[in-house]
JSON list of C-alpha atoms in Angstrom, two decimals:
[
{"chain": "A", "resi": 40, "resn": "MET", "atom": "CA", "xyz": [181.75, 147.98, 20.16]},
{"chain": "A", "resi": 41, "resn": "ALA", "atom": "CA", "xyz": [181.32, 147.40, 23.87]},
{"chain": "A", "resi": 42, "resn": "HIS", "atom": "CA", "xyz": [182.33, 144.38, 26.08]},
{"chain": "A", "resi": 43, "resn": "ASP", "atom": "CA", "xyz": [180.47, 144.12, 29.28]},
{"chain": "A", "resi": 44, "resn": "HIS", "atom": "CA", "xyz": [183.06, 141.22, 29.99]},
{"chain": "A", "resi": 45, "resn": "HIS", "atom": "CA", "xyz": [186.28, 142.94, 29.85]},
{"chain": "A", "resi": 46, "resn": "ASP", "atom": "CA", "xyz": [185.22, 145.81, 32.01]},
{"chain": "A", "resi": 47, "resn": "HIS", "atom": "CA", "xyz": [186.39, 145.17, 35.72]},
{"chain": "A", "resi": 48, "resn": "ASP", "atom": "CA", "xyz": [185.72, 146.60, 38.74]},
{"chain": "A", "resi": 49, "resn": "HIS", "atom": "CA", "xyz": [188.93, 147.08, 40.78]},
{"chain": "A", "resi": 50, "resn": "ASP", "atom": "CA", "xyz": [188.00, 147.52, 44.46]},
{"chain": "A", "resi": 51, "resn": "HIS", "atom": "CA", "xyz": [190.67, 147.50, 46.87]},
{"chain": "A", "resi": 52, "resn": "GLY", "atom": "CA", "xyz": [187.86, 146.23, 49.61]},
{"chain": "A", "resi": 53, "resn": "ASP", "atom": "CA", "xyz": [187.82, 147.96, 53.58]},
{"chain": "A", "resi": 54, "resn": "ASP", "atom": "CA", "xyz": [189.40, 147.20, 56.50]},
{"chain": "A", "resi": 55, "resn": "HIS", "atom": "CA", "xyz": [186.88, 143.93, 56.81]},
{"chain": "A", "resi": 56, "resn": "GLY", "atom": "CA", "xyz": [187.95, 142.60, 53.28]},
{"chain": "A", "resi": 57, "resn": "GLN", "atom": "CA", "xyz": [185.00, 143.68, 51.46]},
{"chain": "A", "resi": 58, "resn": "ALA", "atom": "CA", "xyz": [184.59, 145.65, 49.14]},
{"chain": "A", "resi": 59, "resn": "PRO", "atom": "CA", "xyz": [182.02, 148.95, 49.47]},
{"chain": "A", "resi": 60, "resn": "PRO", "atom": "CA", "xyz": [179.27, 148.91, 47.07]},
{"chain": "A", "resi": 61, "resn": "SER", "atom": "CA", "xyz": [179.02, 150.83, 43.97]},
{"chain": "A", "resi": 62, "resn": "ASP", "atom": "CA", "xyz": [177.66, 154.14, 43.61]},
{"chain": "A", "resi": 63, "resn": "MET", "atom": "CA", "xyz": [174.86, 152.63, 41.37]},
{"chain": "A", "resi": 64, "resn": "ALA", "atom": "CA", "xyz": [174.61, 149.64, 43.91]},
{"chain": "A", "resi": 65, "resn": "LEU", "atom": "CA", "xyz": [174.46, 152.81, 46.49]},
{"chain": "A", "resi": 66, "resn": "ARG", "atom": "CA", "xyz": [171.64, 155.46, 44.25]},
{"chain": "A", "resi": 67, "resn": "VAL", "atom": "CA", "xyz": [169.43, 151.40, 43.89]},
{"chain": "A", "resi": 68, "resn": "LYS", "atom": "CA", "xyz": [169.31, 150.73, 47.29]},
{"chain": "A", "resi": 69, "resn": "ALA", "atom": "CA", "xyz": [168.75, 154.89, 48.37]},
{"chain": "A", "resi": 70, "resn": "LEU", "atom": "CA", "xyz": [166.10, 154.78, 45.68]},
{"chain": "A", "resi": 71, "resn": "GLU", "atom": "CA", "xyz": [164.19, 151.81, 46.48]},
{"chain": "A", "resi": 72, "resn": "SER", "atom": "CA", "xyz": [164.29, 153.10, 50.22]},
{"chain": "A", "resi": 73, "resn": "LEU", "atom": "CA", "xyz": [162.28, 155.96, 48.93]},
{"chain": "A", "resi": 74, "resn": "MET", "atom": "CA", "xyz": [159.69, 153.46, 46.82]},
{"chain": "A", "resi": 75, "resn": "VAL", "atom": "CA", "xyz": [158.95, 151.64, 49.92]},
{"chain": "A", "resi": 76, "resn": "GLU", "atom": "CA", "xyz": [158.76, 154.89, 52.54]},
{"chain": "A", "resi": 77, "resn": "LYS", "atom": "CA", "xyz": [156.13, 156.41, 49.84]},
{"chain": "A", "resi": 78, "resn": "GLY", "atom": "CA", "xyz": [154.39, 152.97, 49.93]},
{"chain": "A", "resi": 79, "resn": "LEU", "atom": "CA", "xyz": [155.37, 152.44, 45.35]},
{"chain": "A", "resi": 80, "resn": "VAL", "atom": "CA", "xyz": [156.17, 149.36, 46.05]},
{"chain": "A", "resi": 81, "resn": "ASP", "atom": "CA", "xyz": [156.76, 146.06, 48.54]},
{"chain": "A", "resi": 82, "resn": "PRO", "atom": "CA", "xyz": [158.93, 145.32, 50.00]},
{"chain": "A", "resi": 83, "resn": "ALA", "atom": "CA", "xyz": [158.75, 141.66, 49.75]},
{"chain": "A", "resi": 84, "resn": "ALA", "atom": "CA", "xyz": [157.82, 141.48, 45.81]},
{"chain": "A", "resi": 85, "resn": "LEU", "atom": "CA", "xyz": [161.13, 143.75, 45.56]},
{"chain": "A", "resi": 86, "resn": "ASP", "atom": "CA", "xyz": [163.11, 140.81, 46.92]},
{"chain": "A", "resi": 87, "resn": "ALA", "atom": "CA", "xyz": [161.21, 138.23, 45.61]},
{"chain": "A", "resi": 88, "resn": "ILE", "atom": "CA", "xyz": [161.66, 139.85, 41.87]},
{"chain": "A", "resi": 89, "resn": "VAL", "atom": "CA", "xyz": [165.91, 139.72, 42.82]},
{"chain": "A", "resi": 90, "resn": "ASP", "atom": "CA", "xyz": [165.65, 135.60, 43.91]},
{"chain": "A", "resi": 91, "resn": "HIS", "atom": "CA", "xyz": [163.30, 135.28, 40.78]},
{"chain": "A", "resi": 92, "resn": "PHE", "atom": "CA", "xyz": [166.38, 136.82, 38.66]},
{"chain": "A", "resi": 93, "resn": "GLU", "atom": "CA", "xyz": [169.30, 136.02, 40.98]},
{"chain": "A", "resi": 94, "resn": "HIS", "atom": "CA", "xyz": [168.23, 132.21, 41.85]},
{"chain": "A", "resi": 95, "resn": "ARG", "atom": "CA", "xyz": [165.61, 130.91, 39.08]},
{"chain": "A", "resi": 96, "resn": "VAL", "atom": "CA", "xyz": [166.27, 132.91, 36.56]},
{"chain": "A", "resi": 97, "resn": "GLY", "atom": "CA", "xyz": [169.86, 133.47, 34.75]},
{"chain": "A", "resi": 98, "resn": "PRO", "atom": "CA", "xyz": [172.98, 131.64, 32.50]},
{"chain": "A", "resi": 99, "resn": "ARG", "atom": "CA", "xyz": [173.38, 128.66, 35.72]},
{"chain": "A", "resi": 100, "resn": "ASN", "atom": "CA", "xyz": [169.86, 127.72, 34.16]},
{"chain": "A", "resi": 101, "resn": "GLY", "atom": "CA", "xyz": [171.53, 127.33, 30.74]},
{"chain": "A", "resi": 102, "resn": "ALA", "atom": "CA", "xyz": [174.19, 126.11, 32.56]},
{"chain": "A", "resi": 103, "resn": "ARG", "atom": "CA", "xyz": [172.88, 123.06, 33.68]},
{"chain": "A", "resi": 104, "resn": "VAL", "atom": "CA", "xyz": [170.91, 122.93, 30.87]},
{"chain": "A", "resi": 105, "resn": "VAL", "atom": "CA", "xyz": [174.46, 121.68, 29.10]},
{"chain": "A", "resi": 106, "resn": "ALA", "atom": "CA", "xyz": [176.04, 120.03, 31.24]},
{"chain": "A", "resi": 107, "resn": "LYS", "atom": "CA", "xyz": [172.61, 117.44, 31.22]},
{"chain": "A", "resi": 108, "resn": "ALA", "atom": "CA", "xyz": [172.60, 117.50, 27.76]},
{"chain": "A", "resi": 109, "resn": "TRP", "atom": "CA", "xyz": [177.52, 116.15, 27.57]},
{"chain": "A", "resi": 110, "resn": "THR", "atom": "CA", "xyz": [176.02, 113.70, 30.11]},
{"chain": "A", "resi": 111, "resn": "ASP", "atom": "CA", "xyz": [173.31, 112.18, 29.07]},
{"chain": "A", "resi": 112, "resn": "PRO", "atom": "CA", "xyz": [172.73, 111.31, 25.02]},
{"chain": "A", "resi": 113, "resn": "ALA", "atom": "CA", "xyz": [169.03, 110.80, 25.64]},
{"chain": "A", "resi": 114, "resn": "TYR", "atom": "CA", "xyz": [168.80, 114.16, 27.28]},
{"chain": "A", "resi": 115, "resn": "LYS", "atom": "CA", "xyz": [170.62, 115.65, 24.43]},
{"chain": "A", "resi": 116, "resn": "ALA", "atom": "CA", "xyz": [168.60, 113.82, 21.58]},
{"chain": "A", "resi": 117, "resn": "ARG", "atom": "CA", "xyz": [165.74, 115.35, 22.90]},
{"chain": "A", "resi": 118, "resn": "LEU", "atom": "CA", "xyz": [167.01, 118.19, 23.43]},
{"chain": "A", "resi": 119, "resn": "MET", "atom": "CA", "xyz": [168.46, 118.91, 19.92]},
{"chain": "A", "resi": 120, "resn": "GLU", "atom": "CA", "xyz": [165.11, 117.41, 18.20]},
{"chain": "A", "resi": 121, "resn": "ASP", "atom": "CA", "xyz": [162.42, 119.72, 20.74]},
{"chain": "A", "resi": 122, "resn": "ALA", "atom": "CA", "xyz": [164.74, 122.42, 22.47]},
{"chain": "A", "resi": 123, "resn": "THR", "atom": "CA", "xyz": [161.31, 123.81, 23.83]},
{"chain": "A", "resi": 124, "resn": "ALA", "atom": "CA", "xyz": [160.37, 120.32, 25.87]},
{"chain": "A", "resi": 125, "resn": "ALA", "atom": "CA", "xyz": [163.61, 119.05, 26.10]},
{"chain": "A", "resi": 126, "resn": "ILE", "atom": "CA", "xyz": [164.40, 121.85, 28.31]},
{"chain": "A", "resi": 127, "resn": "ALA", "atom": "CA", "xyz": [160.86, 122.59, 30.28]},
{"chain": "A", "resi": 128, "resn": "GLU", "atom": "CA", "xyz": [161.73, 119.35, 32.07]},
{"chain": "A", "resi": 129, "resn": "LEU", "atom": "CA", "xyz": [164.51, 120.83, 34.21]},
{"chain": "A", "resi": 130, "resn": "GLY", "atom": "CA", "xyz": [161.86, 123.55, 34.75]},
{"chain": "A", "resi": 131, "resn": "TYR", "atom": "CA", "xyz": [163.28, 126.37, 32.55]},
{"chain": "A", "resi": 132, "resn": "ALA", "atom": "CA", "xyz": [160.44, 128.02, 30.74]},
{"chain": "A", "resi": 133, "resn": "GLY", "atom": "CA", "xyz": [158.13, 131.19, 29.61]},
{"chain": "A", "resi": 134, "resn": "GLY", "atom": "CA", "xyz": [159.08, 134.18, 29.42]},
{"chain": "A", "resi": 135, "resn": "GLN", "atom": "CA", "xyz": [160.67, 134.52, 26.49]},
{"chain": "A", "resi": 136, "resn": "GLY", "atom": "CA", "xyz": [161.63, 130.30, 26.84]},
{"chain": "A", "resi": 137, "resn": "ASP", "atom": "CA", "xyz": [158.61, 129.42, 24.72]},
{"chain": "A", "resi": 138, "resn": "HIS", "atom": "CA", "xyz": [160.08, 128.88, 21.58]},
{"chain": "A", "resi": 139, "resn": "MET", "atom": "CA", "xyz": [163.70, 127.41, 21.90]},
{"chain": "A", "resi": 140, "resn": "ILE", "atom": "CA", "xyz": [166.67, 125.72, 19.33]},
{"chain": "A", "resi": 141, "resn": "VAL", "atom": "CA", "xyz": [169.48, 124.96, 20.23]},
{"chain": "A", "resi": 142, "resn": "VAL", "atom": "CA", "xyz": [172.82, 124.23, 17.38]},
{"chain": "A", "resi": 143, "resn": "GLU", "atom": "CA", "xyz": [175.77, 122.57, 18.70]},
{"chain": "A", "resi": 144, "resn": "ASN", "atom": "CA", "xyz": [179.52, 123.60, 18.14]},
{"chain": "A", "resi": 145, "resn": "THR", "atom": "CA", "xyz": [181.29, 121.36, 17.04]},
{"chain": "A", "resi": 146, "resn": "PRO", "atom": "CA", "xyz": [185.26, 121.14, 15.72]},
{"chain": "A", "resi": 147, "resn": "GLU", "atom": "CA", "xyz": [183.71, 121.22, 12.27]},
{"chain": "A", "resi": 148, "resn": "ILE", "atom": "CA", "xyz": [180.73, 124.35, 13.47]},
{"chain": "A", "resi": 149, "resn": "HIS", "atom": "CA", "xyz": [181.51, 127.20, 15.22]},
{"chain": "A", "resi": 150, "resn": "ASN", "atom": "CA", "xyz": [177.37, 128.90, 16.73]},
{"chain": "A", "resi": 151, "resn": "VAL", "atom": "CA", "xyz": [176.90, 132.30, 17.56]},
{"chain": "A", "resi": 152, "resn": "VAL", "atom": "CA", "xyz": [173.62, 133.51, 18.17]},
{"chain": "A", "resi": 153, "resn": "VAL", "atom": "CA", "xyz": [172.32, 137.54, 18.07]},
{"chain": "A", "resi": 154, "resn": "CYS", "atom": "CA", "xyz": [169.29, 139.34, 17.24]},
{"chain": "A", "resi": 155, "resn": "THR", "atom": "CA", "xyz": [169.68, 141.66, 14.62]},
{"chain": "A", "resi": 156, "resn": "LEU", "atom": "CA", "xyz": [166.19, 143.84, 14.97]},
{"chain": "A", "resi": 157, "resn": "CYS", "atom": "CA", "xyz": [166.54, 144.49, 18.42]},
{"chain": "A", "resi": 158, "resn": "SER", "atom": "CA", "xyz": [167.45, 142.50, 21.47]},
{"chain": "A", "resi": 159, "resn": "CYS", "atom": "CA", "xyz": [164.79, 138.92, 22.12]},
{"chain": "A", "resi": 160, "resn": "TYR", "atom": "CA", "xyz": [167.13, 136.33, 24.19]},
{"chain": "A", "resi": 161, "resn": "PRO", "atom": "CA", "xyz": [166.14, 133.74, 25.89]},
{"chain": "A", "resi": 162, "resn": "TRP", "atom": "CA", "xyz": [165.63, 134.74, 29.75]},
{"chain": "A", "resi": 163, "resn": "PRO", "atom": "CA", "xyz": [164.88, 131.08, 30.86]},
{"chain": "A", "resi": 164, "resn": "VAL", "atom": "CA", "xyz": [168.13, 129.69, 30.23]},
{"chain": "A", "resi": 165, "resn": "LEU", "atom": "CA", "xyz": [170.38, 132.85, 30.52]},
{"chain": "A", "resi": 166, "resn": "GLY", "atom": "CA", "xyz": [168.31, 135.52, 32.15]},
{"chain": "A", "resi": 167, "resn": "LEU", "atom": "CA", "xyz": [168.54, 138.80, 31.17]},
{"chain": "A", "resi": 168, "resn": "PRO", "atom": "CA", "xyz": [170.87, 140.14, 28.53]},
{"chain": "A", "resi": 169, "resn": "PRO", "atom": "CA", "xyz": [174.47, 142.07, 28.65]},
{"chain": "A", "resi": 170, "resn": "VAL", "atom": "CA", "xyz": [174.52, 145.28, 27.08]},
{"chain": "A", "resi": 171, "resn": "TRP", "atom": "CA", "xyz": [176.65, 144.71, 24.35]},
{"chain": "A", "resi": 172, "resn": "TYR", "atom": "CA", "xyz": [174.14, 141.67, 23.48]},
{"chain": "A", "resi": 173, "resn": "LYS", "atom": "CA", "xyz": [171.52, 144.65, 22.46]},
{"chain": "A", "resi": 174, "resn": "SER", "atom": "CA", "xyz": [174.25, 147.81, 21.35]},
{"chain": "A", "resi": 175, "resn": "SER", "atom": "CA", "xyz": [173.93, 148.12, 17.39]},
{"chain": "A", "resi": 176, "resn": "PRO", "atom": "CA", "xyz": [177.83, 147.56, 16.67]},
{"chain": "A", "resi": 177, "resn": "TYR", "atom": "CA", "xyz": [177.13, 143.41, 17.69]},
{"chain": "A", "resi": 178, "resn": "ARG", "atom": "CA", "xyz": [173.97, 143.20, 16.25]},
{"chain": "A", "resi": 179, "resn": "SER", "atom": "CA", "xyz": [174.63, 144.12, 12.88]},
{"chain": "A", "resi": 180, "resn": "ARG", "atom": "CA", "xyz": [178.16, 143.38, 12.79]},
{"chain": "A", "resi": 181, "resn": "VAL", "atom": "CA", "xyz": [177.95, 139.98, 13.85]},
{"chain": "A", "resi": 182, "resn": "VAL", "atom": "CA", "xyz": [176.36, 139.47, 10.66]},
{"chain": "A", "resi": 183, "resn": "ILE", "atom": "CA", "xyz": [178.65, 141.03, 7.93]},
{"chain": "A", "resi": 184, "resn": "ASP", "atom": "CA", "xyz": [182.06, 139.70, 9.94]},
{"chain": "A", "resi": 185, "resn": "PRO", "atom": "CA", "xyz": [181.35, 137.06, 12.36]},
{"chain": "A", "resi": 186, "resn": "ARG", "atom": "CA", "xyz": [184.28, 136.47, 12.57]},
{"chain": "A", "resi": 187, "resn": "GLY", "atom": "CA", "xyz": [185.99, 139.94, 13.08]},
{"chain": "A", "resi": 188, "resn": "VAL", "atom": "CA", "xyz": [183.58, 140.42, 16.26]},
{"chain": "A", "resi": 189, "resn": "LEU", "atom": "CA", "xyz": [184.37, 136.25, 17.50]},
{"chain": "A", "resi": 190, "resn": "ALA", "atom": "CA", "xyz": [188.23, 137.69, 17.98]},
{"chain": "A", "resi": 191, "resn": "GLU", "atom": "CA", "xyz": [187.23, 141.31, 19.63]},
{"chain": "A", "resi": 192, "resn": "PHE", "atom": "CA", "xyz": [186.05, 138.32, 22.50]},
{"chain": "A", "resi": 193, "resn": "GLY", "atom": "CA", "xyz": [188.86, 137.08, 22.17]},
{"chain": "A", "resi": 194, "resn": "THR", "atom": "CA", "xyz": [187.08, 133.99, 20.43]},
{"chain": "A", "resi": 195, "resn": "GLU", "atom": "CA", "xyz": [189.82, 132.85, 17.81]},
{"chain": "A", "resi": 196, "resn": "LEU", "atom": "CA", "xyz": [188.54, 130.44, 15.35]},
{"chain": "A", "resi": 197, "resn": "PRO", "atom": "CA", "xyz": [190.88, 127.86, 12.86]},
{"chain": "A", "resi": 198, "resn": "ALA", "atom": "CA", "xyz": [190.27, 128.49, 9.29]},
{"chain": "A", "resi": 199, "resn": "GLU", "atom": "CA", "xyz": [188.76, 125.48, 8.70]},
{"chain": "A", "resi": 200, "resn": "THR", "atom": "CA", "xyz": [186.10, 126.10, 11.24]},
{"chain": "A", "resi": 201, "resn": "GLU", "atom": "CA", "xyz": [182.63, 127.78, 9.77]},
{"chain": "A", "resi": 202, "resn": "VAL", "atom": "CA", "xyz": [180.12, 130.27, 11.51]},
{"chain": "A", "resi": 203, "resn": "ARG", "atom": "CA", "xyz": [177.48, 130.49, 11.65]},
{"chain": "A", "resi": 204, "resn": "VAL", "atom": "CA", "xyz": [174.89, 133.20, 12.74]},
{"chain": "A", "resi": 205, "resn": "TRP", "atom": "CA", "xyz": [171.51, 132.11, 13.95]},
{"chain": "A", "resi": 206, "resn": "ASP", "atom": "CA", "xyz": [169.34, 135.44, 14.25]},
{"chain": "A", "resi": 207, "resn": "SER", "atom": "CA", "xyz": [167.06, 135.66, 17.66]},
{"chain": "A", "resi": 208, "resn": "THR", "atom": "CA", "xyz": [163.24, 136.84, 16.36]},
{"chain": "A", "resi": 209, "resn": "ALA", "atom": "CA", "xyz": [160.66, 137.36, 18.85]},
{"chain": "A", "resi": 210, "resn": "GLU", "atom": "CA", "xyz": [159.09, 133.91, 17.39]},
{"chain": "A", "resi": 211, "resn": "ILE", "atom": "CA", "xyz": [162.03, 132.19, 17.70]},
{"chain": "A", "resi": 212, "resn": "ARG", "atom": "CA", "xyz": [165.59, 132.12, 20.06]},
{"chain": "A", "resi": 213, "resn": "TYR", "atom": "CA", "xyz": [167.90, 130.18, 20.44]},
{"chain": "A", "resi": 214, "resn": "LEU", "atom": "CA", "xyz": [170.74, 128.44, 22.36]},
{"chain": "A", "resi": 215, "resn": "VAL", "atom": "CA", "xyz": [174.41, 127.44, 21.55]},
{"chain": "A", "resi": 216, "resn": "LEU", "atom": "CA", "xyz": [175.44, 124.12, 22.98]},
{"chain": "A", "resi": 217, "resn": "PRO", "atom": "CA", "xyz": [179.22, 124.25, 23.82]},
{"chain": "A", "resi": 218, "resn": "GLU", "atom": "CA", "xyz": [181.39, 121.46, 22.77]},
{"chain": "A", "resi": 219, "resn": "ARG", "atom": "CA", "xyz": [182.69, 120.23, 25.94]},
{"chain": "A", "resi": 220, "resn": "PRO", "atom": "CA", "xyz": [186.26, 120.34, 26.81]},
{"chain": "A", "resi": 221, "resn": "ALA", "atom": "CA", "xyz": [188.76, 118.20, 27.09]},
{"chain": "A", "resi": 222, "resn": "ASP", "atom": "CA", "xyz": [189.24, 115.93, 30.11]},
{"chain": "A", "resi": 223, "resn": "THR", "atom": "CA", "xyz": [187.09, 116.05, 31.68]},
{"chain": "A", "resi": 224, "resn": "ASP", "atom": "CA", "xyz": [184.98, 112.45, 31.50]},
{"chain": "A", "resi": 225, "resn": "GLY", "atom": "CA", "xyz": [185.86, 112.07, 35.42]},
{"chain": "A", "resi": 226, "resn": "LEU", "atom": "CA", "xyz": [183.36, 115.19, 36.41]},
{"chain": "A", "resi": 227, "resn": "ASP", "atom": "CA", "xyz": [179.57, 114.85, 37.54]},
{"chain": "A", "resi": 228, "resn": "GLU", "atom": "CA", "xyz": [177.15, 117.46, 35.82]},
{"chain": "A", "resi": 229, "resn": "SER", "atom": "CA", "xyz": [177.24, 119.68, 39.13]},
{"chain": "A", "resi": 230, "resn": "ALA", "atom": "CA", "xyz": [180.76, 120.49, 38.19]},
{"chain": "A", "resi": 231, "resn": "LEU", "atom": "CA", "xyz": [180.31, 120.44, 34.43]},
{"chain": "A", "resi": 232, "resn": "ALA", "atom": "CA", "xyz": [177.57, 123.34, 34.51]},
{"chain": "A", "resi": 233, "resn": "ALA", "atom": "CA", "xyz": [180.15, 124.83, 36.89]},
{"chain": "A", "resi": 234, "resn": "LEU", "atom": "CA", "xyz": [182.50, 125.80, 33.61]},
{"chain": "A", "resi": 235, "resn": "VAL", "atom": "CA", "xyz": [179.67, 126.85, 31.30]},
{"chain": "A", "resi": 236, "resn": "THR", "atom": "CA", "xyz": [179.61, 130.49, 30.86]},
{"chain": "A", "resi": 237, "resn": "ARG", "atom": "CA", "xyz": [177.31, 132.96, 29.17]},
{"chain": "A", "resi": 238, "resn": "ASP", "atom": "CA", "xyz": [178.89, 134.01, 26.75]},
{"chain": "A", "resi": 239, "resn": "GLY", "atom": "CA", "xyz": [179.87, 129.80, 25.61]},
{"chain": "A", "resi": 240, "resn": "MET", "atom": "CA", "xyz": [175.64, 129.53, 25.39]},
{"chain": "A", "resi": 241, "resn": "ILE", "atom": "CA", "xyz": [175.62, 132.26, 22.85]},
{"chain": "A", "resi": 242, "resn": "GLY", "atom": "CA", "xyz": [178.42, 131.36, 21.01]},
{"chain": "A", "resi": 243, "resn": "THR", "atom": "CA", "xyz": [181.03, 134.40, 21.68]},
{"chain": "A", "resi": 244, "resn": "ALA", "atom": "CA", "xyz": [183.15, 132.30, 23.48]},
{"chain": "A", "resi": 245, "resn": "ARG", "atom": "CA", "xyz": [184.74, 129.19, 23.64]},
{"chain": "A", "resi": 246, "resn": "LEU", "atom": "CA", "xyz": [185.15, 126.81, 26.34]}
]
């Protein structure tokens, strides 16, 4: 099974300490320039799309939801009761996030999310799905052998911890509320959000 989070680029950088662009980045830039030159796309529209996915859609949104739930019991209660509405309170709604359910990890229960039919994914809070989430091996194996798949991600769970697998659909998307890391009582929401990872909100990692 492919795990894109195990892939690392080891560029040594140029003389100015910055890594040179990858071949893929160069190809994308060349294609973009060609499309703009031919009048097929508006540069401003491209910039708006990039800004949307970098700053308005992505795991940082989900991390903010998680951090607020960790620090605000009233918000957490609303999140667990009606995740769609509670997430919308923070400005994250629509675009494959219209029907959200949040499932909470505890010492006794570990949740992991999959979409066995395709790759349904909560874009407003997690951005674009990783390659491995869409792969057939992950989609089929995590249902049959969740502990084995989690172990491949480096997530070893105690034998007494129950693993629950949640199958997303076109109607319902899931978000895992990870356990709050120990010794973080003095951190504010911003610092806590920085600890939250995409894989932690899918359930393939523990924080």
